[in-house]
Coordinates of C-alpha atoms in Angstrom, one line a residue:
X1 CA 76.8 134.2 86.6
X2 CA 74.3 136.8 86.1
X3 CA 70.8 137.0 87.7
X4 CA 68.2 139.7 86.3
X5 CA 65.0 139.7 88.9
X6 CA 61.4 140.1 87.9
X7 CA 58.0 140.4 88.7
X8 CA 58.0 142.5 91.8
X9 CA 54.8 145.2 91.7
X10 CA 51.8 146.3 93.9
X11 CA 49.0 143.9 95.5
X12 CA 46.7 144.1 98.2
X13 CA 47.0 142.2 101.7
X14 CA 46.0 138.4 100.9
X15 CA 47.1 138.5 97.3
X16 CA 49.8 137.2 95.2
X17 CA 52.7 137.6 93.3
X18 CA 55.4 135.5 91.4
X19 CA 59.0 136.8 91.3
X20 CA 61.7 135.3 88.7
X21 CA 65.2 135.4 88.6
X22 CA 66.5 134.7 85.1
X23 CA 70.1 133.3 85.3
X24 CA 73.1 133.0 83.0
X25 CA 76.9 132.3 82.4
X26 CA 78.1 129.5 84.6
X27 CA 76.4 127.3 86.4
X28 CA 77.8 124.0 87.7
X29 CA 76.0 120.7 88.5
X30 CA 75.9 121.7 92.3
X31 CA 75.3 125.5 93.5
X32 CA 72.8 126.8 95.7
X33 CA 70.2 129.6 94.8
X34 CA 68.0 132.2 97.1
X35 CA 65.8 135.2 97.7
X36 CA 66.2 138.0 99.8
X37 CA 64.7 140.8 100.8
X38 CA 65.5 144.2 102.2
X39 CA 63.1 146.6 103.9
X40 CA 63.5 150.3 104.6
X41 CA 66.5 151.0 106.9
X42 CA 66.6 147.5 107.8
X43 CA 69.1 144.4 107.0
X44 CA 69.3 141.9 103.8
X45 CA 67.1 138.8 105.1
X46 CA 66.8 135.4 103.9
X47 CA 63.7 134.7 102.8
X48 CA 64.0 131.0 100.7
X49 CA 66.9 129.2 99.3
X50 CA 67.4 125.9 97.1
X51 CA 70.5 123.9 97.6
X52 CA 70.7 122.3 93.9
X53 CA 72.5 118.8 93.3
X54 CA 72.5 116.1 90.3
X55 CA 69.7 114.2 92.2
X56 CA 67.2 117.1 93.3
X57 CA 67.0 119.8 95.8
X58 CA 66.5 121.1 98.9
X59 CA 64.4 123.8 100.5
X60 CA 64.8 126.2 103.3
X61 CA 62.5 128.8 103.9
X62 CA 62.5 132.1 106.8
X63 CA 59.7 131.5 109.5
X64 CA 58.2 134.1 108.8
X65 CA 57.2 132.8 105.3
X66 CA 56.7 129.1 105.4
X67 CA 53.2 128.1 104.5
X68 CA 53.1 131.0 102.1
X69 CA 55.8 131.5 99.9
X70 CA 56.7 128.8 97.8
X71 CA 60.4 128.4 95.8
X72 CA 61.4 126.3 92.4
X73 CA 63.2 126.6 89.7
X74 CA 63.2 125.5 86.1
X75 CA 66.3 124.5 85.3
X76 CA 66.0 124.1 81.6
X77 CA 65.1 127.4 81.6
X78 CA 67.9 128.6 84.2
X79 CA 64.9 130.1 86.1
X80 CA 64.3 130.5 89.6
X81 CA 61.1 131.4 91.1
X82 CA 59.3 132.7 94.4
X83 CA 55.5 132.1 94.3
X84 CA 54.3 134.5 97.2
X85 CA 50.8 134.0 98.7
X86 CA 49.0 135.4 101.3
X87 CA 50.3 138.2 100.9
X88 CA 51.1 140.7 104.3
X89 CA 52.3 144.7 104.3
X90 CA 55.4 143.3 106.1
X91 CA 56.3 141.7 102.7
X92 CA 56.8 145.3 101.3
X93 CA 60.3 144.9 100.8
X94 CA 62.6 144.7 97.9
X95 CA 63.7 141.4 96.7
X96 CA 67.0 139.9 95.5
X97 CA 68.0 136.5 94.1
X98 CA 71.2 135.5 94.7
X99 CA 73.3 132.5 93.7
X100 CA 76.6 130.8 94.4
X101 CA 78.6 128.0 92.9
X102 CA 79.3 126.8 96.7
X103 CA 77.0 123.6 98.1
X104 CA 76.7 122.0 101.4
X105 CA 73.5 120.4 101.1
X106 CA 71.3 123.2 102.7
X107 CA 70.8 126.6 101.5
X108 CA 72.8 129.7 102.9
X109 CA 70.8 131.7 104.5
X110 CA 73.4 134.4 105.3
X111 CA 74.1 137.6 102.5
X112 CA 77.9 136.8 102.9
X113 CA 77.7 133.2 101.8
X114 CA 76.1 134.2 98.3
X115 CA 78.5 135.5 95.3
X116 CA 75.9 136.8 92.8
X117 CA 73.0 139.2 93.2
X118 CA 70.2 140.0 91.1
X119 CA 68.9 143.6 90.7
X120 CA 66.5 143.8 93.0
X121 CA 62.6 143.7 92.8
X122 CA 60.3 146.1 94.8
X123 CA 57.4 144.5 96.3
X124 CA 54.5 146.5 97.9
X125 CA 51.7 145.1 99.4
X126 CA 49.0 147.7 100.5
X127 CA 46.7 147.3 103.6

């Protein structure tokens, strides 16, 4: 599987962006699917995750976003997205999707549990 991120760029406190995460080779009819994000000297966190099955999916997000930052996917398109609003400087970060064929019904929301990553999108949001 290969996941090429998008989007990423510079907006002001209280604005928006909308990351995507074009995916191809493999995919299964059960995987799970997630974004990241890694500030300055600091660890990879979990941000928001789908857990992807035949009959729908379920969502997981970090505290520290819920109520602002919204995931989907297309999967037609083999697209996953993060609509970000209400954007804060603490977002600044930059942000991976990450996928793996593995599915428990919840998303992962540890680094170690995911087998593909994405590039990596910077994300700046000014004061």
């Amino acid at each position: 599987v290969q996941l090429q991120a998008s989007g990423g760029g510079l907006v002001q406190a209280g604005g928006s962006l909308r990351l995507s995460c074009a995916a191809s080779g493999r995919t299964t009819s059960a995987y799970t699917v997630a974004w990241f994000r890694q500030a300055p000297g600091k660890q990879r966190d979990f941000v928001a995750g789908i857990a992807i099955s035949r009959s729908g999916g379920n969502t997981a997000y970090a505290d520290s976003v819920k109520g602002r930052f919204t995931i989907s996917r297309d999967n037609p398109k083999n697209t996953l997205y993060l609509q970000m609003d209400s954007l804060k400087p603490e977002d600044t970060a930059v942000y991976y999707c990450a996928a793996t064929v593995k599915y428990w019904g919840r998303p992962y929301r540890t680094v170690q549990d995911y087998d593909y990553w994405g590039q990596g999108t910077q994300v700046t949001v000014s004061s």
